[in-house]
Coordinates of C-alpha atoms and ligand atoms in Angstrom, one line a residue:
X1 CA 82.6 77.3 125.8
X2 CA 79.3 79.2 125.1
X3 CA 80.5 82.9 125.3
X4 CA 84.1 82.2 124.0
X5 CA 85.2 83.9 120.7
X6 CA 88.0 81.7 119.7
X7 CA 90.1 83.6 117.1
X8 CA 93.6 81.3 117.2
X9 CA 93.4 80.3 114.2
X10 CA 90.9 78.5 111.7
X11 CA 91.7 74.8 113.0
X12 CA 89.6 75.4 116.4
X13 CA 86.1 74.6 114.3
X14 CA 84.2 71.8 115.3
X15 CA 82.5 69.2 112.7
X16 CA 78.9 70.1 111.9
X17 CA 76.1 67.7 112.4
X18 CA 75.9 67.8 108.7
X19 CA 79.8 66.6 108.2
X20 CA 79.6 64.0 111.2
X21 CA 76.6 62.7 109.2
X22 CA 78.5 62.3 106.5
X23 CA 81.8 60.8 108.1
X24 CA 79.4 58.4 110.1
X25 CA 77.8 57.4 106.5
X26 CA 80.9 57.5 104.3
X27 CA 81.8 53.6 102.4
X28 CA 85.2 52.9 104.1
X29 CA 87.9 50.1 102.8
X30 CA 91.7 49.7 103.5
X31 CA 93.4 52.8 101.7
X32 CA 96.9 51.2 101.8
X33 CA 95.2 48.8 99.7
X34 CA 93.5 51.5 97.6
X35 CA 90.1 50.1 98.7
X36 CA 89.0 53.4 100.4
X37 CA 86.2 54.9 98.0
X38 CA 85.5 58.0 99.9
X39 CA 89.5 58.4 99.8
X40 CA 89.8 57.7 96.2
X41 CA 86.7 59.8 95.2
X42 CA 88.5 62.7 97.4
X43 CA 91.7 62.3 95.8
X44 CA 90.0 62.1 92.1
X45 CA 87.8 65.2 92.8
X46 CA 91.0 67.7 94.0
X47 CA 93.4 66.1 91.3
X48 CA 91.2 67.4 89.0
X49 CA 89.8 70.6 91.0
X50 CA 93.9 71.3 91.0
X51 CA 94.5 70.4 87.6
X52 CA 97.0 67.6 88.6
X53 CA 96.6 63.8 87.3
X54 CA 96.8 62.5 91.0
X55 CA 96.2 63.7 94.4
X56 CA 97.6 61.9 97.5
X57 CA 95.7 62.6 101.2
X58 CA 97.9 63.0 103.9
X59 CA 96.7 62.9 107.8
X60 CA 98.5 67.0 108.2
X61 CA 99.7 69.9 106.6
X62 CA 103.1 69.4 108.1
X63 CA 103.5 66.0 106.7
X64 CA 102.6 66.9 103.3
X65 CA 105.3 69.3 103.3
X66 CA 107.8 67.0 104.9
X67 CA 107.0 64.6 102.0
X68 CA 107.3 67.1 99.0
X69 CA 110.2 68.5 100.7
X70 CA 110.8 64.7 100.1
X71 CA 110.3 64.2 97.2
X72 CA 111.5 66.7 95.5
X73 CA 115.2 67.6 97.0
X74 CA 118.1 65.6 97.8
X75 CA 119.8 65.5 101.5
X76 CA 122.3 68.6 101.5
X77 CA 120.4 70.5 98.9
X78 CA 119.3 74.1 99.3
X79 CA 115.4 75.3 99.4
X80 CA 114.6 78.9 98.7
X81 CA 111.7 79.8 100.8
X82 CA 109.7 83.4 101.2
X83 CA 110.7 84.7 105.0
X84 CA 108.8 83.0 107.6
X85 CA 107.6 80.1 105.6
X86 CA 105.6 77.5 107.7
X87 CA 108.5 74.7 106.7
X88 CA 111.0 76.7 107.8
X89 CA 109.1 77.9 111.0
X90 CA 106.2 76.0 112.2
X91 CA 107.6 72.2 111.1
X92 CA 109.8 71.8 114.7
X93 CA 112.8 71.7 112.1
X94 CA 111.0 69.1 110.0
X95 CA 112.6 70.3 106.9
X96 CA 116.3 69.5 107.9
X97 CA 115.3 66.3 110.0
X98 CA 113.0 64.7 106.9
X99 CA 114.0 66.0 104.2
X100 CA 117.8 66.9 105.4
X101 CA 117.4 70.1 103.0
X102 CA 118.2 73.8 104.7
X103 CA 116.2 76.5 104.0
X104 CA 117.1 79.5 102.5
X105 CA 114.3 82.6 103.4
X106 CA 114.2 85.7 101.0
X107 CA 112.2 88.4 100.5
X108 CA 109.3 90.1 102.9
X109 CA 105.6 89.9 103.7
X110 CA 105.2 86.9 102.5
X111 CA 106.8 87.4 99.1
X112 CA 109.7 87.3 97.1
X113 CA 110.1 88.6 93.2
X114 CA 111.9 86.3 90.4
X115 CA 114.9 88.0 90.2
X116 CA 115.3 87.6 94.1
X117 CA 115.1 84.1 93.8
X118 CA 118.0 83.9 90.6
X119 CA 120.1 86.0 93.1
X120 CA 119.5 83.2 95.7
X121 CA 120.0 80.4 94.1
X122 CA 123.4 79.0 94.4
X123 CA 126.0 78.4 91.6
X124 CA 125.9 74.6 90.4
X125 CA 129.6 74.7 89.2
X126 CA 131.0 75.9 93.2
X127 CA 132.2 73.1 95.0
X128 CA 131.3 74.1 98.3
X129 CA 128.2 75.3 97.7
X130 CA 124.5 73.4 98.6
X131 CA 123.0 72.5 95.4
X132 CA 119.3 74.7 95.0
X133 CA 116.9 71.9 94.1
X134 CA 113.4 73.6 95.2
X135 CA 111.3 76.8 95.4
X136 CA 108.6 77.0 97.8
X137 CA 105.6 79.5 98.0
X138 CA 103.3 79.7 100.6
X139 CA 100.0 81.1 99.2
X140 CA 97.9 82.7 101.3
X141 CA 101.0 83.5 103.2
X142 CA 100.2 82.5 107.3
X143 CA 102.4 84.8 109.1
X144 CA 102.4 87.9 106.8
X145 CA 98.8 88.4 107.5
X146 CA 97.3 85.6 105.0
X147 CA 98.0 87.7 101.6
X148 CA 97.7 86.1 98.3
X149 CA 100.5 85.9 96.4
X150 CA 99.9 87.8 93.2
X151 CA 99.5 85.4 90.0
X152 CA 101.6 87.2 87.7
X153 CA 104.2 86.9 90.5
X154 CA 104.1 83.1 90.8
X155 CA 104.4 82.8 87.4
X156 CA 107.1 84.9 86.5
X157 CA 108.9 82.6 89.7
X158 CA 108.0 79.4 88.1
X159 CA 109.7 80.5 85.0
X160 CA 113.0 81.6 86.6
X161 CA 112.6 78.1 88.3
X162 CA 112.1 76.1 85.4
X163 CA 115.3 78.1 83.6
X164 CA 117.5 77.5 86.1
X165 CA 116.4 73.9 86.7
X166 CA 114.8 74.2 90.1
X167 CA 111.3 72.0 90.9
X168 CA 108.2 74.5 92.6
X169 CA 106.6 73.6 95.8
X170 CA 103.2 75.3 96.5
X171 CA 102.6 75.3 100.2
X172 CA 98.5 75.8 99.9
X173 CA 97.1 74.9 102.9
X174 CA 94.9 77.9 102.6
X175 CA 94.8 77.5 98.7
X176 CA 91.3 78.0 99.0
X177 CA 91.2 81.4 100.7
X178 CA 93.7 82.6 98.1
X179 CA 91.2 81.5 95.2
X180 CA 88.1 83.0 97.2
X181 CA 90.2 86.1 97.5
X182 CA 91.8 86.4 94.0
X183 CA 88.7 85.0 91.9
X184 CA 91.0 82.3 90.6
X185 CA 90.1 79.0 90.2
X186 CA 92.7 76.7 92.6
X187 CA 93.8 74.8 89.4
X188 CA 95.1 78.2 88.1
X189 CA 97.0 79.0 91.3
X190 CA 98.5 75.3 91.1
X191 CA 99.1 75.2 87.7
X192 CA 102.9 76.7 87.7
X193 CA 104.2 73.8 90.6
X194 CA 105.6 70.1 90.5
X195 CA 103.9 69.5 93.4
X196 CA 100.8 71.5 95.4
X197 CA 99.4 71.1 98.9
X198 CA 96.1 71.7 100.0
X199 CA 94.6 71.2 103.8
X200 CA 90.8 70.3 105.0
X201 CA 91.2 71.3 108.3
X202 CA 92.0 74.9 108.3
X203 CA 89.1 77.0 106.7
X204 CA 87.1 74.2 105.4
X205 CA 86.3 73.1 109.2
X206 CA 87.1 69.2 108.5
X207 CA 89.1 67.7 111.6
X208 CA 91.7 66.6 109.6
X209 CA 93.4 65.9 106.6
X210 CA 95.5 67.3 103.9
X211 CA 96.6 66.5 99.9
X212 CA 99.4 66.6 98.0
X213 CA 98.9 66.9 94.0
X214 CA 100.8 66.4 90.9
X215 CA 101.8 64.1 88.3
X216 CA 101.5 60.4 88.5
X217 CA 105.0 59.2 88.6
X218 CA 105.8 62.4 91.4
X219 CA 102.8 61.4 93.5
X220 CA 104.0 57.9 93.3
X221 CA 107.3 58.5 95.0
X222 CA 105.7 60.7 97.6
X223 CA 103.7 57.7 97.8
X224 CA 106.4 55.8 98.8
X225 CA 107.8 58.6 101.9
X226 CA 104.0 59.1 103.4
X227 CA 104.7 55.1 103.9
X228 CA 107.7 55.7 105.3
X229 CA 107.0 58.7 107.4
X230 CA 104.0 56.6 108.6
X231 CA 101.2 58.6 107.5
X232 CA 99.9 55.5 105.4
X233 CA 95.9 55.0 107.0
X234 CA 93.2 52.3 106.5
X235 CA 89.8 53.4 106.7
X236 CA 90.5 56.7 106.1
X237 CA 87.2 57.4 104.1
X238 CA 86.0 58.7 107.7
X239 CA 87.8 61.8 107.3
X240 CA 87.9 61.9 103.4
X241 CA 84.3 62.3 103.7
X242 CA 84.7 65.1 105.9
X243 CA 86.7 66.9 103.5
X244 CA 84.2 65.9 100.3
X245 CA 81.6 67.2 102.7
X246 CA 83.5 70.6 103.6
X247 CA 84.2 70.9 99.7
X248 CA 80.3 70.7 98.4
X249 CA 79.2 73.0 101.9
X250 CA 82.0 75.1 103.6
X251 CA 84.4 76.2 100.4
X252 CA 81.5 78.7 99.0
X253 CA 81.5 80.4 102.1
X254 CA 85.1 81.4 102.8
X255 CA 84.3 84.9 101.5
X256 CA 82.3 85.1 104.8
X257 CA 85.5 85.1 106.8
X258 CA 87.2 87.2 104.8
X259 CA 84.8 90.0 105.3
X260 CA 84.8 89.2 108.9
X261 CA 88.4 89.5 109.4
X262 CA 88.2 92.9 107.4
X263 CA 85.3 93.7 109.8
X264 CA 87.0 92.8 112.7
X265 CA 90.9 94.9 111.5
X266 CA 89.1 98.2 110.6
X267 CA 87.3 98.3 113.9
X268 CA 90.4 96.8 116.0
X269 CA 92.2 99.7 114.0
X270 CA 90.0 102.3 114.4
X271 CA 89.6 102.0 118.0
X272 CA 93.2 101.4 119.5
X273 CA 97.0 102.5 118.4
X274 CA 97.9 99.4 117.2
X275 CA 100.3 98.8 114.4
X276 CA 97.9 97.0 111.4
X277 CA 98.4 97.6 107.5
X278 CA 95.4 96.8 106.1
X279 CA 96.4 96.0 103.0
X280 CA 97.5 92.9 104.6
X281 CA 93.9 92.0 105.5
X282 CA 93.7 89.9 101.9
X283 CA 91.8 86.8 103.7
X284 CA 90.6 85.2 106.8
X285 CA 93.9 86.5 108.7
X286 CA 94.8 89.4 110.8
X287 CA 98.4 90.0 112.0
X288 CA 99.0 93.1 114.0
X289 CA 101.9 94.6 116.4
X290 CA 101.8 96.5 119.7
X291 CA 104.1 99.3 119.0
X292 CA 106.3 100.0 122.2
X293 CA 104.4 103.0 122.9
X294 CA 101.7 100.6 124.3
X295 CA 102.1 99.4 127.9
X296 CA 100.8 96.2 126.9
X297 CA 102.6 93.1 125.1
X298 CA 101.2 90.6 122.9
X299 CA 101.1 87.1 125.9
X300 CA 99.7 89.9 128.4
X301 CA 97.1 90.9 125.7
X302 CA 96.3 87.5 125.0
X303 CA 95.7 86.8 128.4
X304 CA 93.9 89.5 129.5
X305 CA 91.4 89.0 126.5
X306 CA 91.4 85.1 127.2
X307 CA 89.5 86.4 130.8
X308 CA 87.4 88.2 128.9
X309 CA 86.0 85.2 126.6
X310 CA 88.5 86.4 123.3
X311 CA 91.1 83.9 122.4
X312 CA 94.1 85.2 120.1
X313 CA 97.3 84.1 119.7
X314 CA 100.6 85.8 120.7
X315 CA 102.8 85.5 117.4
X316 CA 105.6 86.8 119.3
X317 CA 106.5 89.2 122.1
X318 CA 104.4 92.1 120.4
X319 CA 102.9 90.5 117.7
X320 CA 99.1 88.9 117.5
X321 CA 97.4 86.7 115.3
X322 CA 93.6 86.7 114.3
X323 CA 92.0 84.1 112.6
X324 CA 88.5 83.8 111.2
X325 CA 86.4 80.8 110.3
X326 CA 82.8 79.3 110.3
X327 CA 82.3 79.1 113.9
X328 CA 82.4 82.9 114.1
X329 CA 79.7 85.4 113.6
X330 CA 80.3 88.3 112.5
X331 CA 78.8 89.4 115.6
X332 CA 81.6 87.8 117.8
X333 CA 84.4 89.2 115.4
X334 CA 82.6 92.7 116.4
X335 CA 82.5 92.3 119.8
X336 CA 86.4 90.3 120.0
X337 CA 87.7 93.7 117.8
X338 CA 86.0 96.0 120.8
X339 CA 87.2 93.5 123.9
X340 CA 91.3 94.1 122.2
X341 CA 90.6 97.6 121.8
X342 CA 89.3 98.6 125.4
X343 CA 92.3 96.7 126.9
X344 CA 94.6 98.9 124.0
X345 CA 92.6 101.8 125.6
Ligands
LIG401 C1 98.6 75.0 109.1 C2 99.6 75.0 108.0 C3 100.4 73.9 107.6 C4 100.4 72.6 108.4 O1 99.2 72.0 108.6 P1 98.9 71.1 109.8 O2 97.7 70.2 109.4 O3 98.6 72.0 111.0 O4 100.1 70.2 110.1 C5 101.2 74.1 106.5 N1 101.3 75.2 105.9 C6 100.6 76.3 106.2 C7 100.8 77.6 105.4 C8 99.8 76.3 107.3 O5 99.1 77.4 107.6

């Protein structure tokens, strides 16, 4: 462990002393009940922090899509997605088992415009068409590279949404890294959606949870499928304290890893012929390609760094993901950046 540089992703941290403290210390009570204090003082705190009037914690990311997914579509309907959403990639087909909703993916890098979504939404009046219920953005966007969706963007979709009668879905498990980024307060970024999702566990270092937000009578029915989905807990104030702790200590310091992953693509880019726009190097994320030109693909690069004490994931066959977070020093993102680039060499 000592030596390792772990850059898989932003889910490898371990709990501080400080947050174990914290979890070890936190009031507990049945939450099915609604008897957990540290899980209603969570709740209260993001529901307003998103601008929301309630907040509902979930035990993963993945559930708390599976539930708005839920929640807000209808078996058969239609969901318009931006290409390579994490619903549509990452949930083992969660989307169509749950929810029993397709998904429709538009655009590129992690985005999609207004008018690409009108032209994607199916006509209502065509018999044999699915019926477009739900947009969904994904903000930061994981597998484009962790870019913010610009504002003004989300916006304008949320209004092409609301015309045409569609409920938004805001996939923000990295909400926070798109605030840090953007200098937007998260409510901000939430306001335009029915329903917004937020995780502990990725860049805020907690080993666990996630939150749904919206209005009361909306978090009430998704309520009702976290029970059914069995994600219902009891003395979950263990790992809401985790969270409360990660929001008063970890959030101010995201910026940290976003300068590190910057750091760490200019140097990974400077030194080897890799394929990395760093335009896309927005937040604590770094996708890059192995063009063919390179002897090397992305599971033998992977490997051969994993030997040398660098751990990155192979995204695809010549694809690789990077992923900063506090158990990093800028240091190690130094020294990972120089390890990928001698093997490049
Ligand atoms: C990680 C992630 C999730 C799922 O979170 P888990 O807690 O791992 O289930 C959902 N959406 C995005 C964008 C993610 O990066």
């Amino acid at each position: 462990m000592t030596d390792r540089i772990d850059l898989r992703s932003d889910t490898v941290t371990q709990p501080t002393d400080a947050m174990r403290a914290a979890m070890a210390a936190a009031p507990v009570g049945d939450d099915q009940y609604g008897e957990d204090p540290s899980t209603n003082r969570l709740q209260a705190r993001c529901a307003e922090l998103l601008g929301k009037e309630a907040a509902l914690w979930l035990p993963t990311g993945t559930m708390a899509n599976q539930v708005a997914l839920r929640t807000l579509t209808r078996p058969g309907d239609e969901v318009v997605a931006s290409r390579e959403s994490h619903a549509a990639w990452h949930e083992a087909g969660g989307a169509a088992a749950n929810a029993g909703v397709q998904i429709h993916e538009i655009g590129r890098g992690g985005r999609f415009s207004a008018s690409e979504l009108r032209a994607a939404t199916k006509p209502r009046n065509f018999a044999i068409f699915p019926t477009t219920t739900l947009v969904e953005i994904e903000n930061t966007h994981n597998r484009a590279g962790g870019i913010v969706v610009p504002q003004d963007e989300v916006v304008a979709i949320a209004a092409v949404a609301r015309e045409l009668g569609l409920a938004a879905f805001l996939d923000g498990a990295r909400l926070w890294n798109a605030s840090a980024a953007s200098g937007l307060a998260v409510g901000e970024l939430a306001a335009p959606f029915d329903l917004v999702a937020v995780a502990f566990s990725k860049g805020l270092g907690a080993p666990g949870g996630s939150l749904l937000a919206g209005t009361k009578a909306t978090i009430a029915i998704a309520d009702r499928h976290r029970r059914r989905m069995g994600g219902a807990m009891r003395q979950n104030g263990i790992f809401s304290a985790a969270a409360l702790h990660a929001l008063d200590h970890h959030l101010p310091r995201l910026h940290e890893d976003h300068a590190h992953a910057r750091l760490f693509a200019e140097r990974l880019a400077a030194g080897a012929a890799v394929q990395l726009d760093l335009a896309t190097v927005q937040t604590n994320i770094v996708v890059f390609h192995l063009p063919e030109a390179l002897p090397i693909d992305a599971p033998t690069l992977s490997a051969r760094a994993r030997d040398l004490g660098v751990l990155v994931n192979a995204f695809g066959p010549r694809t690789v993901r990077a992923v900063t977070h506090l158990d990093v020093t800028r240091a190690q993102c130094e020294r990972a950046a120089d390890v990928l680039a001698a093997l490049l060499a």
